[in-house]
Coordinates of C-alpha atoms in Angstrom, one line a residue:
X45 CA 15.7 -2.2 -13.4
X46 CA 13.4 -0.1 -11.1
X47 CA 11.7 2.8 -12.7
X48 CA 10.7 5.3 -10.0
X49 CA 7.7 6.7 -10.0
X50 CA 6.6 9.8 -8.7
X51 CA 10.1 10.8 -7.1
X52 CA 11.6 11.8 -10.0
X53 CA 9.8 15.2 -10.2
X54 CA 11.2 16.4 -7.2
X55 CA 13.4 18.6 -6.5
X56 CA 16.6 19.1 -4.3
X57 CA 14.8 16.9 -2.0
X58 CA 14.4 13.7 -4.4
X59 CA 17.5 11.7 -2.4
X60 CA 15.6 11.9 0.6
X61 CA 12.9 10.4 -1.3
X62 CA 15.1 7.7 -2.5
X63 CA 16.8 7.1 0.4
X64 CA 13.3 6.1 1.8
X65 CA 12.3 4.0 -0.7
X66 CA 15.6 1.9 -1.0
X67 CA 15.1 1.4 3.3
X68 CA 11.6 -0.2 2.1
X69 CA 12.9 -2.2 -0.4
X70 CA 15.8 -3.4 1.8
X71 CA 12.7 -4.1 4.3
X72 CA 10.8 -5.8 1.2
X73 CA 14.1 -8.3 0.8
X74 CA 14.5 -9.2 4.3
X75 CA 14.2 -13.1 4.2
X76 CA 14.7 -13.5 0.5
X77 CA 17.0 -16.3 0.5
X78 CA 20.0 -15.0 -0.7
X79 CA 22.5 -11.7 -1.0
X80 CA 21.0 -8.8 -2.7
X81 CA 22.8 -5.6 -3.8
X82 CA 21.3 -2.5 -4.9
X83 CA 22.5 0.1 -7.2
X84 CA 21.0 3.5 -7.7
X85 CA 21.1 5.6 -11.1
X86 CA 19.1 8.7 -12.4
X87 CA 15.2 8.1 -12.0
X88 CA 16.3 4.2 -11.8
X89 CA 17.2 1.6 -9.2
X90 CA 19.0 -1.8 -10.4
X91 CA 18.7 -4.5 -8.0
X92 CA 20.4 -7.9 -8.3
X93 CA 21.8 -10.8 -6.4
X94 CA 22.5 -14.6 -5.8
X95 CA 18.0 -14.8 -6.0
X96 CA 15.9 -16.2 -8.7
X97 CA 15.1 -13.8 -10.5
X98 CA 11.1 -14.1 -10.2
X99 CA 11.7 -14.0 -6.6
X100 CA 13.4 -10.1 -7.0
X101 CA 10.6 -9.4 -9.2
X102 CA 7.6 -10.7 -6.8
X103 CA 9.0 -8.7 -3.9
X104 CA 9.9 -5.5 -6.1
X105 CA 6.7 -5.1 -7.4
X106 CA 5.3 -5.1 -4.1
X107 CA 7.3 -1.9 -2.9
X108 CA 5.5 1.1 -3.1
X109 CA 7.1 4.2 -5.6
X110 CA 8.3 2.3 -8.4
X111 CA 6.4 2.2 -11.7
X112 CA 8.0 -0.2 -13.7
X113 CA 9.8 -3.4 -13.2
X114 CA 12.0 -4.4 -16.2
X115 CA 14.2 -8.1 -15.9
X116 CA 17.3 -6.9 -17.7
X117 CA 20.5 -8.2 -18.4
X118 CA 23.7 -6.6 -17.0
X119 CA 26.5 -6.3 -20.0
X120 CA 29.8 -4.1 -20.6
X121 CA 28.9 -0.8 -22.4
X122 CA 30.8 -2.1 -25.6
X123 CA 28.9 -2.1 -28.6
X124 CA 29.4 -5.7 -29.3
X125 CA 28.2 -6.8 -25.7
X126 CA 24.8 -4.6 -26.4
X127 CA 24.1 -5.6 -29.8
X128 CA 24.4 -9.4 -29.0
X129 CA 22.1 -9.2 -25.9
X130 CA 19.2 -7.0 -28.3
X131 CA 19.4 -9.7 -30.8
X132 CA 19.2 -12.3 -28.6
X133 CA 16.0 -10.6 -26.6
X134 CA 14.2 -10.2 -30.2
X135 CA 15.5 -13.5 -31.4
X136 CA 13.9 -14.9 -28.0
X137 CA 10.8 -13.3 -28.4
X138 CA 10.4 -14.3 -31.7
X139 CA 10.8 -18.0 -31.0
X140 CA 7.8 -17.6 -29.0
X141 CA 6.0 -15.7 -30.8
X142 CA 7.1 -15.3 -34.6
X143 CA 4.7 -12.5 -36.2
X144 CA 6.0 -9.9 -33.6
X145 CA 6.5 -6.2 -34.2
X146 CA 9.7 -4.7 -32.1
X147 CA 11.5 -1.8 -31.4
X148 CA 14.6 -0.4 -29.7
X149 CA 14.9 2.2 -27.4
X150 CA 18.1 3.5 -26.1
X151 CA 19.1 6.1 -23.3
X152 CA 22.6 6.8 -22.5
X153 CA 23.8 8.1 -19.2
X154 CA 27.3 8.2 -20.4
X155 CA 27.6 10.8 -23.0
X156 CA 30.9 9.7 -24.0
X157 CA 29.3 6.7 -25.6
X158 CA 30.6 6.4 -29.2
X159 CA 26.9 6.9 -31.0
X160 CA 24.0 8.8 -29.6
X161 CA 20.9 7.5 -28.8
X162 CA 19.3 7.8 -32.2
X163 CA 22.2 6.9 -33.9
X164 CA 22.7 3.3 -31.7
X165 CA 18.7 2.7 -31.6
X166 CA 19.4 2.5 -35.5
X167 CA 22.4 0.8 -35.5
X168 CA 20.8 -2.1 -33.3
X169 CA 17.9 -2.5 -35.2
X170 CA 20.2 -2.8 -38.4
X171 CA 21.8 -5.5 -36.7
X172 CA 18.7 -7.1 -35.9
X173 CA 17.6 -7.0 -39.5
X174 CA 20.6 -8.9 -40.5
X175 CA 21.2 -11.2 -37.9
X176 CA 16.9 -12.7 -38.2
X177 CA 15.7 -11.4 -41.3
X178 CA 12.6 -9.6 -42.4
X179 CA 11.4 -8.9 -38.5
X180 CA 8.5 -5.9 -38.5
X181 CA 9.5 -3.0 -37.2
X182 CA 6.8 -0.8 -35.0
X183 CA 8.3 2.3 -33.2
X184 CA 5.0 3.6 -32.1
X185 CA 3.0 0.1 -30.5
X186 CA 5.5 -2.5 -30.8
X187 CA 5.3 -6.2 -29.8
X188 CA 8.4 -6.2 -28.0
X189 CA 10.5 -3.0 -27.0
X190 CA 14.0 -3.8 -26.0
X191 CA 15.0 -1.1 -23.8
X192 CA 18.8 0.0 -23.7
X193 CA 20.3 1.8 -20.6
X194 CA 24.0 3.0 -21.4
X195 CA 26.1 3.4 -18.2
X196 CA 29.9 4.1 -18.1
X197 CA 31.0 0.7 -17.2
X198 CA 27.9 -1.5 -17.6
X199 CA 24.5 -1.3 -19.7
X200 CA 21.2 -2.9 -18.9
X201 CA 19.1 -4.7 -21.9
X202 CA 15.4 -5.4 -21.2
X203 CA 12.8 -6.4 -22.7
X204 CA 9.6 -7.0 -20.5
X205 CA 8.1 -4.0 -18.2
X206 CA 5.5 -4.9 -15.3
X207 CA 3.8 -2.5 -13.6
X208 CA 4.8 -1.3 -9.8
X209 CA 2.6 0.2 -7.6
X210 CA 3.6 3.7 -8.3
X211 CA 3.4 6.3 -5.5
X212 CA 5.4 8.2 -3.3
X213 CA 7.5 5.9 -1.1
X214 CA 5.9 4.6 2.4
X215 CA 6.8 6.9 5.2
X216 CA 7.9 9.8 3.4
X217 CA 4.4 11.9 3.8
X218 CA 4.5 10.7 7.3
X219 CA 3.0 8.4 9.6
X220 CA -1.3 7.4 10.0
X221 CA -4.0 5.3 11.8
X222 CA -6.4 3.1 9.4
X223 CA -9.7 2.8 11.5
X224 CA -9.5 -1.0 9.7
X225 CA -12.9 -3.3 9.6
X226 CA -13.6 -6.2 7.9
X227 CA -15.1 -4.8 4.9
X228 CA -14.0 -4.2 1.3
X229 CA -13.2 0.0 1.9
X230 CA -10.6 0.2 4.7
X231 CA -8.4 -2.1 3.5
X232 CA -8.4 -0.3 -0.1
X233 CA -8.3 3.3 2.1
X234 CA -4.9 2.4 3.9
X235 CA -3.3 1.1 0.3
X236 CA -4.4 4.9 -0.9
X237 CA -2.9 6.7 1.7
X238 CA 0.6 4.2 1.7
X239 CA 0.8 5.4 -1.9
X240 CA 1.1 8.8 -1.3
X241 CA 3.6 7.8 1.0
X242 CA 1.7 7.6 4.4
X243 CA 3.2 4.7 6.6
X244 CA 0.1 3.1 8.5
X245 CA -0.5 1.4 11.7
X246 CA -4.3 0.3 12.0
X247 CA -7.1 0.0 15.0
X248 CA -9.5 -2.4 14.6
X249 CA -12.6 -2.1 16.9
X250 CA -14.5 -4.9 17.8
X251 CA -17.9 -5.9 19.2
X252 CA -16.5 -8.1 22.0
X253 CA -17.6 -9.2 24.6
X254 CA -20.6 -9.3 22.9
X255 CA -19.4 -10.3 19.4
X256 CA -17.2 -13.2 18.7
X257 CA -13.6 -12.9 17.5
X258 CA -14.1 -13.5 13.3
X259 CA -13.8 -9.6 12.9
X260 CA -10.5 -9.8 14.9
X261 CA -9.3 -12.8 12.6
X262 CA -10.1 -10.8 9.5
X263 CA -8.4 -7.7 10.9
X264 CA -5.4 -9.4 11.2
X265 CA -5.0 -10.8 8.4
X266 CA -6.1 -8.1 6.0
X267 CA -3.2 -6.0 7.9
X268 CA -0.9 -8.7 7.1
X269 CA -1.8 -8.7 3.6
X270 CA -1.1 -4.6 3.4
X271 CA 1.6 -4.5 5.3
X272 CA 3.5 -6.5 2.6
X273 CA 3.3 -3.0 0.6
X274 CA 5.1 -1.3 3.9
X275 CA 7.2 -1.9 6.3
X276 CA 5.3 -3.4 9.1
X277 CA 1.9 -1.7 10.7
X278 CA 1.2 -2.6 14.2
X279 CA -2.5 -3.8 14.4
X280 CA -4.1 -2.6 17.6
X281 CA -7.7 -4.0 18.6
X282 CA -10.1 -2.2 20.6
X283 CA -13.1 -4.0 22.4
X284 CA -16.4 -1.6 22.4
X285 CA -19.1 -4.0 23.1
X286 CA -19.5 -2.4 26.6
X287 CA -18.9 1.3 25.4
X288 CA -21.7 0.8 22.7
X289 CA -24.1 -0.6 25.5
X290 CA -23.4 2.3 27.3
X291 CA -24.4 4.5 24.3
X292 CA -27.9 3.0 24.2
X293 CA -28.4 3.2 27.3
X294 CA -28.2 6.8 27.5
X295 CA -30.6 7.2 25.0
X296 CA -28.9 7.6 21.9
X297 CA -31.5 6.2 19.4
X298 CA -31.4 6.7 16.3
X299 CA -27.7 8.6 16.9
X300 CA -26.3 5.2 18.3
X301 CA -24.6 4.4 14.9
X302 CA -23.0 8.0 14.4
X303 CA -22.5 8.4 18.3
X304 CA -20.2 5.3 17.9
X305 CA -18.1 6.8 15.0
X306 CA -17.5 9.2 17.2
X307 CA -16.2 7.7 20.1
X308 CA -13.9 5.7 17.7
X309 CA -12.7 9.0 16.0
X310 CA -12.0 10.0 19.6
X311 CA -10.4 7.0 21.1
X312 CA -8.5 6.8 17.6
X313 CA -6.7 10.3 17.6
X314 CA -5.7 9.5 21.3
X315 CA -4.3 6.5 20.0
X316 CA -2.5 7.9 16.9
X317 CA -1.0 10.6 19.9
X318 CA 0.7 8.0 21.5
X319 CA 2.2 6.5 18.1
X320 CA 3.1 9.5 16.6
X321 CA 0.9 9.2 13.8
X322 CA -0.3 12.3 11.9
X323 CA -3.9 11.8 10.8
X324 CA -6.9 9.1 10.6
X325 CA -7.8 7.2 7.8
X326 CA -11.4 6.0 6.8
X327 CA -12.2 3.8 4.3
X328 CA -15.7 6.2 4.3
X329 CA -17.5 6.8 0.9
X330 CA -19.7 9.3 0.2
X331 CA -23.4 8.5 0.6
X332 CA -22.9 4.7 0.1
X333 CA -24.6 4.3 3.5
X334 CA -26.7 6.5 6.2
X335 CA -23.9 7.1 8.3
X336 CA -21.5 8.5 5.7
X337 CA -23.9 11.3 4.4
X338 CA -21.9 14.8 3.8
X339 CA -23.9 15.9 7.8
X340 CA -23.0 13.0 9.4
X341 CA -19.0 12.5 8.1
X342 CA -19.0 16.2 9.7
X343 CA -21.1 15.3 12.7
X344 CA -18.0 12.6 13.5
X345 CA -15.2 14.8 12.5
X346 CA -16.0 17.0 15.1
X347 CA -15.1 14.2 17.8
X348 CA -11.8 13.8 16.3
X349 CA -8.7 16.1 17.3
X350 CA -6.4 14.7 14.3
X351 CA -7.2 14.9 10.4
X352 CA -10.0 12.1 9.0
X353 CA -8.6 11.5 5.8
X354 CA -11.6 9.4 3.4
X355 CA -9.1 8.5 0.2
X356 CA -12.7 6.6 -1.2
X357 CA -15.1 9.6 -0.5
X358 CA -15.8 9.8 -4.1
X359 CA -15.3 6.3 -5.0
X360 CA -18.4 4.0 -6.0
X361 CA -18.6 0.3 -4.2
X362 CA -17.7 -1.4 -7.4
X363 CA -14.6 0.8 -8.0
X364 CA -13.7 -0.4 -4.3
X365 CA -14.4 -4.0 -4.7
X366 CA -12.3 -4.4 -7.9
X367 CA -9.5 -2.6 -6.4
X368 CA -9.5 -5.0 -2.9
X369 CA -9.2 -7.9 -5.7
X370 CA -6.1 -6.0 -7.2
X371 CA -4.7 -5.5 -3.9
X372 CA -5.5 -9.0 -2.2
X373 CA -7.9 -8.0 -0.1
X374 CA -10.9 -9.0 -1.2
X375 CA -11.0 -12.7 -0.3
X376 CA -10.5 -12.1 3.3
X377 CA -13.0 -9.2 2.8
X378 CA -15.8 -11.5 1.9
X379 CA -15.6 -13.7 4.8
X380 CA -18.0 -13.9 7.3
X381 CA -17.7 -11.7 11.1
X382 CA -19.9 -10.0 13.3
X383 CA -19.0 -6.0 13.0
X384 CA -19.3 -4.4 16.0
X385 CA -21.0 -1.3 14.1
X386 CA -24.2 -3.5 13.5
X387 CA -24.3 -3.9 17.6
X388 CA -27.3 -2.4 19.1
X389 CA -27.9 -0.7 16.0
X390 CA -31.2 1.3 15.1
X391 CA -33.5 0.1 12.9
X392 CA -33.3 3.5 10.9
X393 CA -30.2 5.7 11.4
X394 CA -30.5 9.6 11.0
X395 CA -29.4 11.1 8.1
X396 CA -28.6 14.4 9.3
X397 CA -26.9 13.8 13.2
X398 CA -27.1 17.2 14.7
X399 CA -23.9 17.9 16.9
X400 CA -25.9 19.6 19.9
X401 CA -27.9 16.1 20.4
X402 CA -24.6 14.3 20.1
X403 CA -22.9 16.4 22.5
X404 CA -26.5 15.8 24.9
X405 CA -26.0 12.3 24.5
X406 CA -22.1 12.4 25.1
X407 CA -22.6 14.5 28.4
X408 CA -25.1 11.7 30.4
X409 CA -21.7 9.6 29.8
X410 CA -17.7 10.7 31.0
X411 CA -16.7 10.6 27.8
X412 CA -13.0 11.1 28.8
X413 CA -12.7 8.1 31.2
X414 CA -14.8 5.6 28.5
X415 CA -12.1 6.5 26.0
X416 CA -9.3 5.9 28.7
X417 CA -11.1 2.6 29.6
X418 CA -10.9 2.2 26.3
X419 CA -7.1 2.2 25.6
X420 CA -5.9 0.9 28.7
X421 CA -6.9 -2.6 27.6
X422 CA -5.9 -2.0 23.6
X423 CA -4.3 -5.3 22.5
X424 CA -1.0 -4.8 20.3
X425 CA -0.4 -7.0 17.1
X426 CA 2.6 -7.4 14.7
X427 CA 1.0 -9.2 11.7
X428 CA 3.0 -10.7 9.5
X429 CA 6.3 -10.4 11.6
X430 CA 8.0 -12.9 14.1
X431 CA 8.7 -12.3 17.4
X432 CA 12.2 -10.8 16.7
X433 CA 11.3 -8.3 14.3
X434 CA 8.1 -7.1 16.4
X435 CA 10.5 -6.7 19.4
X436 CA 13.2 -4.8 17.5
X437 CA 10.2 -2.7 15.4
X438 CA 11.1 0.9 16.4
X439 CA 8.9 2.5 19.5
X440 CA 7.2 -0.4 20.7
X441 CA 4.0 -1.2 22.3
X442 CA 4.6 0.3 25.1
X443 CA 3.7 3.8 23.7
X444 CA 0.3 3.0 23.1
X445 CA -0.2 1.6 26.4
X446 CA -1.7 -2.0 25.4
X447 CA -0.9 -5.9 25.3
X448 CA 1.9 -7.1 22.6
X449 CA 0.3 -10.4 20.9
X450 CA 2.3 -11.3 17.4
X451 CA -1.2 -12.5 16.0
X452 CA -4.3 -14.3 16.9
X453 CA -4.3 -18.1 19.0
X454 CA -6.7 -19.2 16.0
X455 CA -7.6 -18.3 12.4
X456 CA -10.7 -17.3 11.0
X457 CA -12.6 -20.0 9.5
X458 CA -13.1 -19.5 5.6
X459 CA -16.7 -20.0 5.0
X460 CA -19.0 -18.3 2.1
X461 CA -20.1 -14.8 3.1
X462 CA -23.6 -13.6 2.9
X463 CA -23.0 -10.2 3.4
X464 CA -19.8 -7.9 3.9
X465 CA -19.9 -4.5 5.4

């Protein structure tokens, strides 16, 4: 059983909602070994097959706009079937754990049942009573609550809940473009905005040529990691090593590191055109360094033509980190790379970038062509996908004008980090 999450307050809209997030977990499933079937009720989704079932579970909780996933067991509405499967799921527990407190909960979806809810909740625990004895009863914090869904032909019995993700279901606020580096907050901004329902592709800039290819590696595989919360993001990775060298030459000083969000803001929002995507995403946090103060973050939003969405403005770094480990992120966070925003860098970065010396700046360089340059060699990835399903994926990468690669020729080699940006 699938409890949805945030779904279930809306209104005559909610099976468009639903629809949406049974296409993601039908996307979640694909190569799952086996036939799946899924069934939907009120607020619920039941999903079963010829799996294991720690298999359904591991990819269910993984799929975004579900709160709760509960193993059940399937049995006739009959009050015999139900009251054998609660004993046997207190008995169970009880075998492993013998001072245990439960409970019974029971909703009923068919209101022709024979009992109400209160009435069958204290039937069952009767029945429990008899069948093991003196077994505690705790309606308010119990050990074990055995939760009792009554449909018209079949009931549900569980016993265990794990948490989902929660969230509105990927794709239904839209599409988005994580600017994604190698660092801790990106990562943990794009699982934000896939939770309240955003579907994500990513860009991932890079020094090169004069930066190896670690921060490419790490890219990669930090999209494959989110994209198993979404159907799958293209990655698409943008060399700047020669547009940044360009910025310094023209005398951007201390501007060079704002000058440069900029010009990824820009050549970003032309990029999310081309996709379709709605709005940027920025793993920025207020103040946590000199390029993310309140006058800077407004001193790049300028550049961009889309909305820069900043899911972590108010987060603090430890707050991020623990959440990457949540997510999976973290350990391919922590590896080493060379991030193309510490290229040709100042030794002191302004605080306060004023837009008139940007735009001065900006002017000594054609702006336009650099960010055309810029996207006519874009390279187009497909992590985590074969070549079949990045062929069939729906638009392409022919929209955004770049090279299709499925992933990188190599992988990053895991060695300790010293720093992370």
């Amino acid at each position: 059983m699938l409890k949805h999450g945030e779904i279930f307050l809306k209104g005559r809209n909610r099976h468009r909602f639903t629809e949406r997030l049974h296409d993601n977990l039908r996307g979640a499933l694909r190569g799952v070994g086996g036939s799946t079937w899924i069934k939907s009720l009120q607020n619920i989704t039941v999903l079963g097959g010829q799996v294991p079932q720690d298999v359904l579970v591991e990819r269910a909780r993984r799929v975004i706009g579900f709160n709760a996933v509960e193993p059940a067991l399937r049995v006739p509405s009959t009050v015999q079937a139900i009251t054998e499967a609660v004993v046997g799921a207190v008995a169970g527990a009880r075998a492993e754990r013998p001072a245990i407190t439960f409970a019974v909960r029971v909703k009923r979806r068919n209101k022709d049942f024979e009992m109400t809810s209160s009435q069958f909740e204290r039937f069952l625990g009767a029945r429990v009573l008899a069948a093991l004895g003196p077994v505690p009863v705790n309606l308010s914090a119990p050990d074990v609550r055995v939760s009792v869904e009554i449909d018209h032909k079949e009931s549900y019995v569980s016993w265990v809940r794990l948490p989902g993700q929660g969230g509105l279901p990927v794709g239904s606020s839209g599409r988005a473009l994580v600017l994604l580096s190698g660092g801790y907050d990106s990562p943990v901004a794009a699982y934000r905005a896939m939770r309240r329902g955003l579907r994500c592709d990513f860009v991932h800039f890079t020094g090169a040529p004069y930066t190896n290819a670690a921060s490419l590696y790490k890219a990669y595989a930090l999209a494959r990691e989110l994209n198993r919360y979404q159907p799958g993001g293209r990655l698409h990775v943008i060399a700047l090593g020669h547009a940044q060298k360009q910025l310094a030459i023209a005398g951007a000083g201390r501007l060079q590191v704002v000058a440069q969000r900029r010009l990824m803001v820009r050549t970003a929002s032309a990029l999310a055109g081309r996709l379709r995507a709605e709005a940027l995403v920025t793993g920025d946090s207020l103040g946590q360094v000199a390029s993310q103060t309140l006058a800077n973050m407004a001193a790049v939003d300028e550049a961009a033509t889309l909305p820069v969405l900043r899911p972590l403005v108010g987060w603090e770094k430890q707050e991020i980190i623990d959440e990457a480990r949540s997510i999976g992120t973290a350990e391919i966070s922590v590896l080493p790379d060379e991030d193309c925003c510490q290229l040709l860098a100042p030794p002191r970065v302004t605080l306060r970038a004023g837009l008139t010396d940007l735009r001065s700046v900006e002017k000594r360089l054609d702006v336009d062509d650099l960010v055309d340059g810029l996207l006519r060699d874009v390279q187009v990835m497909h992590p985590g996908e074969s070549d079949e399903e990045a062929a069939s994926e729906e638009g392409g990468p022919e929209g955004a004008g770049g090279r299709e690669h499925t992933g990188p020729a190599v992988c990053a080699t895991e060695q300790p980090a010293t720093s992370s940006s």
